[in-house]
mmCIF file of C-alpha atoms in Angstrom:
data_model
loop_
_atom_site.group_PDB
_atom_site.id
_atom_site.type_symbol
_atom_site.label_atom_id
_atom_site.label_comp_id
_atom_site.label_asym_id
_atom_site.label_seq_id
_atom_site.Cartn_x
_atom_site.Cartn_y
_atom_site.Cartn_z
ATOM 1 C CA GLU A 1 82.416 79.236 93.836
ATOM 2 C CA PRO A 2 81.940 82.148 91.655
ATOM 3 C CA GLU A 3 84.936 83.744 90.412
ATOM 4 C CA VAL A 4 86.796 86.806 88.992
ATOM 5 C CA THR A 5 88.157 85.888 85.762
ATOM 6 C CA GLN A 6 90.590 87.776 83.535
ATOM 7 C CA THR A 7 91.958 87.614 80.015
ATOM 8 C CA PRO A 8 94.449 87.395 78.669
ATOM 9 C CA SER A 9 96.890 85.726 81.241
ATOM 10 C CA HIS A 10 99.693 87.246 79.671
ATOM 11 C CA GLN A 11 99.840 90.478 77.057
ATOM 12 C CA VAL A 12 103.021 91.518 75.251
ATOM 13 C CA THR A 13 102.642 94.884 73.645
ATOM 14 C CA GLN A 14 105.407 97.358 72.198
ATOM 15 C CA MET A 15 105.864 100.785 73.935
ATOM 16 C CA GLY A 16 103.394 103.181 72.530
ATOM 17 C CA GLN A 17 100.665 100.726 71.830
ATOM 18 C CA GLU A 18 97.024 100.745 73.421
ATOM 19 C CA VAL A 19 96.181 97.772 75.388
ATOM 20 C CA ILE A 20 92.953 96.529 76.905
ATOM 21 C CA LEU A 21 92.747 94.285 79.688
ATOM 22 C CA ARG A 22 89.426 92.387 80.405
ATOM 23 C CA CYS A 23 87.792 91.400 83.416
ATOM 24 C CA VAL A 24 84.305 89.576 84.460
ATOM 25 C CA PRO A 25 83.663 90.352 87.862
ATOM 26 C CA ILE A 26 81.326 88.306 90.153
ATOM 27 C CA SER A 27 77.926 88.728 88.743
ATOM 28 C CA ASN A 28 75.815 90.107 91.933
ATOM 29 C CA HIS A 29 79.016 92.390 92.899
ATOM 30 C CA LEU A 30 78.592 96.079 92.750
ATOM 31 C CA TYR A 31 82.150 97.292 93.116
ATOM 32 C CA PHE A 32 84.844 96.857 90.705
ATOM 33 C CA TYR A 33 88.442 97.323 91.030
ATOM 34 C CA TRP A 34 92.114 97.473 89.206
ATOM 35 C CA TYR A 35 95.213 96.858 90.967
ATOM 36 C CA ARG A 36 98.695 96.276 89.677
ATOM 37 C CA GLN A 37 101.702 94.953 90.962
ATOM 38 C CA ILE A 38 105.152 95.523 89.315
ATOM 39 C CA LEU A 39 107.444 92.695 89.827
ATOM 40 C CA GLY A 40 108.823 92.561 93.377
ATOM 41 C CA GLN A 41 106.862 95.475 94.776
ATOM 42 C CA LYS A 42 103.330 95.803 96.567
ATOM 43 C CA VAL A 43 100.132 95.672 95.105
ATOM 44 C CA GLU A 44 99.079 99.081 94.140
ATOM 45 C CA PHE A 45 95.480 100.517 93.977
ATOM 46 C CA LEU A 46 94.482 101.803 90.597
ATOM 47 C CA VAL A 47 91.040 102.585 90.251
ATOM 48 C CA SER A 48 87.426 101.684 91.773
ATOM 49 C CA PHE A 49 84.185 101.833 89.985
ATOM 50 C CA TYR A 50 80.752 101.695 91.170
ATOM 51 C CA ASN A 51 77.450 102.445 89.412
ATOM 52 C CA ASN A 52 78.843 102.940 86.158
ATOM 53 C CA GLU A 53 81.159 105.566 87.284
ATOM 54 C CA ILE A 54 84.801 105.806 88.666
ATOM 55 C CA SER A 55 84.389 106.310 92.557
ATOM 56 C CA GLU A 56 88.000 106.641 93.517
ATOM 57 C CA LYS A 57 91.567 106.509 91.822
ATOM 58 C CA SER A 58 94.901 106.801 92.643
ATOM 59 C CA GLU A 59 97.610 108.981 91.459
ATOM 60 C CA ILE A 60 98.754 106.214 89.201
ATOM 61 C CA PHE A 61 95.767 106.469 87.303
ATOM 62 C CA ASP A 62 96.357 109.351 84.717
ATOM 63 C CA ASP A 63 94.829 110.095 81.529
ATOM 64 C CA GLN A 64 96.619 107.124 80.110
ATOM 65 C CA PHE A 65 94.103 104.818 81.880
ATOM 66 C CA SER A 66 90.611 104.514 81.626
ATOM 67 C CA VAL A 67 88.034 101.816 82.641
ATOM 68 C CA GLU A 68 85.001 100.805 81.107
ATOM 69 C CA ARG A 69 81.967 98.629 81.947
ATOM 70 C CA PRO A 70 80.558 98.073 78.374
ATOM 71 C CA ASP A 71 77.867 95.649 78.937
ATOM 72 C CA GLY A 72 76.399 93.859 81.993
ATOM 73 C CA SER A 73 79.367 91.449 82.668
ATOM 74 C CA ASN A 74 82.736 93.074 81.559
ATOM 75 C CA PHE A 75 84.886 95.589 83.314
ATOM 76 C CA THR A 76 88.004 96.640 81.289
ATOM 77 C CA LEU A 77 90.979 98.732 82.019
ATOM 78 C CA LYS A 78 92.776 100.507 78.754
ATOM 79 C CA ILE A 79 95.997 101.827 78.527
ATOM 80 C CA ARG A 80 96.218 104.186 75.627
ATOM 81 C CA SER A 81 99.807 104.415 75.110
ATOM 82 C CA THR A 82 101.640 102.099 77.057
ATOM 83 C CA LYS A 83 105.140 102.529 78.663
ATOM 84 C CA LEU A 84 107.857 100.359 79.577
ATOM 85 C CA GLU A 85 107.042 101.293 83.386
ATOM 86 C CA ASP A 86 103.546 99.760 82.822
ATOM 87 C CA SER A 87 104.833 96.268 82.674
ATOM 88 C CA ALA A 88 103.179 94.750 85.841
ATOM 89 C CA MET A 89 100.571 92.316 86.922
ATOM 90 C CA TYR A 90 97.243 93.740 86.732
ATOM 91 C CA PHE A 91 94.751 92.465 89.075
ATOM 92 C CA CYS A 92 90.849 92.837 88.671
ATOM 93 C CA ALA A 93 88.838 92.459 91.861
ATOM 94 C CA SER A 94 85.004 92.986 92.814
ATOM 95 C CA SER A 95 83.329 92.960 95.930
ATOM 96 C CA PRO A 96 79.604 93.015 96.895
ATOM 97 C CA GLY A 97 79.729 95.953 99.235
ATOM 98 C CA GLN A 98 82.386 98.410 100.770
ATOM 99 C CA GLY A 99 84.447 98.433 103.619
ATOM 100 C CA TYR A 100 83.883 95.164 105.682
ATOM 101 C CA SER A 101 83.370 93.202 102.144
ATOM 102 C CA PRO A 102 86.690 91.803 101.136
ATOM 103 C CA LEU A 103 87.741 91.859 97.624
ATOM 104 C CA HIS A 104 87.602 88.881 95.574
ATOM 105 C CA PHE A 105 90.312 89.141 93.003
ATOM 106 C CA GLY A 106 91.078 87.272 89.495
ATOM 107 C CA ASN A 107 94.221 85.674 88.548
ATOM 108 C CA GLY A 108 95.934 88.698 86.982
ATOM 109 C CA THR A 109 96.984 89.523 83.477
ATOM 110 C CA ARG A 110 100.953 89.860 83.270
ATOM 111 C CA LEU A 111 101.474 92.929 80.939
ATOM 112 C CA THR A 112 104.654 93.161 79.270
ATOM 113 C CA VAL A 113 105.865 96.554 77.572
ATOM 114 C CA THR A 114 108.862 96.054 74.974
ATOM 115 C CA ALA B 1 95.492 107.932 104.739
ATOM 116 C CA GLN B 2 96.101 104.326 106.068
ATOM 117 C CA SER B 3 99.428 102.333 105.542
ATOM 118 C CA VAL B 4 100.652 98.806 105.807
ATOM 119 C CA THR B 5 104.147 97.752 106.706
ATOM 120 C CA GLN B 6 105.296 94.080 106.276
ATOM 121 C CA PRO B 7 108.506 94.001 107.728
ATOM 122 C CA ASP B 8 109.594 90.836 106.633
ATOM 123 C CA ILE B 9 110.613 90.318 102.894
ATOM 124 C CA HIS B 10 111.360 86.528 103.290
ATOM 125 C CA ILE B 11 110.579 84.091 105.684
ATOM 126 C CA THR B 12 111.539 80.744 105.775
ATOM 127 C CA VAL B 13 110.423 77.819 107.917
ATOM 128 C CA SER B 14 110.953 74.235 107.710
ATOM 129 C CA GLU B 15 107.594 72.065 107.337
ATOM 130 C CA GLY B 16 106.054 71.420 110.225
ATOM 131 C CA ALA B 17 107.311 74.351 112.139
ATOM 132 C CA SER B 18 105.241 77.311 113.359
ATOM 133 C CA LEU B 19 104.715 80.456 111.216
ATOM 134 C CA GLU B 20 104.086 84.170 112.114
ATOM 135 C CA LEU B 21 104.140 86.891 109.686
ATOM 136 C CA ARG B 22 104.005 90.389 110.576
ATOM 137 C CA CYS B 23 101.824 93.228 109.649
ATOM 138 C CA ASN B 24 101.632 96.505 111.284
ATOM 139 C CA TYR B 25 99.434 99.142 110.257
ATOM 140 C CA SER B 26 98.757 102.955 110.514
ATOM 141 C CA TYR B 27 95.193 104.320 110.871
ATOM 142 C CA GLY B 28 93.506 106.509 113.188
ATOM 143 C CA ALA B 29 90.292 104.661 113.828
ATOM 144 C CA THR B 30 89.267 100.811 113.921
ATOM 145 C CA PRO B 31 90.536 99.520 110.694
ATOM 146 C CA TYR B 32 89.389 96.609 108.629
ATOM 147 C CA LEU B 33 91.906 94.062 108.497
ATOM 148 C CA PHE B 34 93.060 91.155 105.666
ATOM 149 C CA TRP B 35 95.412 88.839 104.992
ATOM 150 C CA TYR B 36 95.464 87.495 101.589
ATOM 151 C CA VAL B 37 97.528 84.668 99.917
ATOM 152 C CA GLN B 38 99.009 84.481 96.401
ATOM 153 C CA SER B 39 100.202 81.262 94.939
ATOM 154 C CA PRO B 40 102.654 81.394 91.784
ATOM 155 C CA GLY B 41 100.400 82.441 88.832
ATOM 156 C CA GLN B 42 97.573 82.833 90.910
ATOM 157 C CA GLY B 43 95.296 85.929 92.133
ATOM 158 C CA LEU B 44 95.325 86.976 95.656
ATOM 159 C CA GLN B 45 92.851 84.573 98.127
ATOM 160 C CA LEU B 46 91.269 85.815 101.041
ATOM 161 C CA LEU B 47 92.522 83.933 104.241
ATOM 162 C CA LEU B 48 90.895 85.772 106.930
ATOM 163 C CA LYS B 49 89.433 89.255 108.033
ATOM 164 C CA TYR B 50 88.961 91.356 111.128
ATOM 165 C CA PHE B 51 86.290 93.853 111.363
ATOM 166 C CA SER B 52 85.154 93.999 115.161
ATOM 167 C CA GLY B 53 84.602 91.925 117.986
ATOM 168 C CA ASP B 54 87.062 88.812 118.962
ATOM 169 C CA THR B 55 90.641 90.084 118.234
ATOM 170 C CA LEU B 56 91.560 86.416 117.242
ATOM 171 C CA VAL B 57 90.323 85.408 113.810
ATOM 172 C CA GLN B 58 90.217 82.108 112.150
ATOM 173 C CA GLY B 59 90.807 81.829 108.523
ATOM 174 C CA ILE B 60 91.208 79.026 105.889
ATOM 175 C CA LYS B 61 93.959 76.728 105.742
ATOM 176 C CA GLY B 62 94.729 76.516 109.321
ATOM 177 C CA PHE B 63 95.687 80.322 109.694
ATOM 178 C CA GLU B 64 94.524 82.505 112.262
ATOM 179 C CA ALA B 65 95.617 86.301 113.126
ATOM 180 C CA GLU B 66 95.214 88.436 116.361
ATOM 181 C CA PHE B 67 94.690 92.057 116.045
ATOM 182 C CA LYS B 68 96.267 94.064 118.920
ATOM 183 C CA ARG B 69 95.208 97.764 118.725
ATOM 184 C CA SER B 70 97.969 98.650 121.403
ATOM 185 C CA GLN B 71 100.655 97.658 118.848
ATOM 186 C CA SER B 72 98.804 98.499 115.627
ATOM 187 C CA SER B 73 99.680 94.905 114.162
ATOM 188 C CA PHE B 74 97.654 92.307 112.590
ATOM 189 C CA ASN B 75 100.050 88.992 112.936
ATOM 190 C CA LEU B 76 99.414 85.818 110.938
ATOM 191 C CA ARG B 77 100.032 82.584 112.491
ATOM 192 C CA LYS B 78 100.069 78.833 111.826
ATOM 193 C CA PRO B 79 101.125 76.221 114.135
ATOM 194 C CA SER B 80 102.233 73.781 111.689
ATOM 195 C CA VAL B 81 103.191 74.885 108.127
ATOM 196 C CA HIS B 82 102.681 72.542 105.384
ATOM 197 C CA TRP B 83 105.154 72.470 102.031
ATOM 198 C CA SER B 84 101.963 73.867 99.961
ATOM 199 C CA ASP B 85 101.992 77.094 102.117
ATOM 200 C CA ALA B 86 104.848 78.663 100.330
ATOM 201 C CA ALA B 87 103.340 81.560 98.704
ATOM 202 C CA GLU B 88 103.368 85.411 99.101
ATOM 203 C CA TYR B 89 101.322 86.876 101.925
ATOM 204 C CA PHE B 90 99.950 90.101 101.837
ATOM 205 C CA CYS B 91 98.059 92.236 104.463
ATOM 206 C CA ALA B 92 95.773 94.997 103.868
ATOM 207 C CA VAL B 93 94.155 97.628 105.622
ATOM 208 C CA GLY B 94 90.579 99.166 104.680
ATOM 209 C CA ALA B 95 89.567 102.444 106.658
ATOM 210 C CA SER B 96 86.139 102.364 108.801
ATOM 211 C CA GLY B 97 85.750 105.808 107.775
ATOM 212 C CA GLY B 98 86.640 107.523 104.411
ATOM 213 C CA SER B 99 88.387 105.421 101.644
ATOM 214 C CA TYR B 100 87.253 101.705 102.101
ATOM 215 C CA ILE B 101 89.788 101.028 99.579
ATOM 216 C CA PRO B 102 92.070 98.379 100.853
ATOM 217 C CA THR B 103 95.728 99.303 101.048
ATOM 218 C CA PHE B 104 98.274 96.351 100.685
ATOM 219 C CA GLY B 105 101.706 95.960 102.294
ATOM 220 C CA ARG B 106 104.463 94.781 99.951
ATOM 221 C CA GLY B 107 104.149 90.723 100.846
ATOM 222 C CA THR B 108 106.075 88.417 102.473
ATOM 223 C CA SER B 109 107.431 85.578 100.733
ATOM 224 C CA LEU B 110 106.981 82.296 102.640
ATOM 225 C CA ILE B 111 109.419 79.663 101.721
ATOM 226 C CA VAL B 112 108.926 76.257 103.260
ATOM 227 C CA HIS B 113 111.871 73.705 103.525
ATOM 228 C CA PRO B 114 111.301 69.985 103.895
#
């Protein structure tokens, strides 16, 4: 069964550094998402992406964050200048459609900001 | 906007016992409802979903859930729990109109005693 893959599985960075989290969505899916989960808290929506542009974003997704689909397969999340509070598990997901189409999640990237 | 409440942070059951995980949602129209499971170090895996029709839905791994509109609930059940069911369980709600982005609850951690 096709999977969403995320790299790296764990990223450690210093405060103020830029990080790029990478995802390869399922190939025939059209909608892409980033969620994050701070330890012990709920899974929070960050951003959705469709047709090469952001379709929706949450209040968390401020100017520090950006997403890109640089080629036909990768979907990246960039955090420009990391803060301690950005430490979390970041999940990429994709879906073939919206609404009734469930999201397929990757295994996540654990980001630790020191 | 839709919201989800999972009132139980932790649930402990004995292997072989029955299980019910609670989920309440808030949304004005008929929601899309999902249950996901997250095993340690893994991403979120879809257990089951409800969009319309029969209010009792069957999922993978022997799980089922029942949509009760009058109670705004979508509780997850399993008649006999296995030790491998120990994981984090997330309920999610998507709107059938407006934003389709699923909103997740904070999760319920299931502990299974032998």
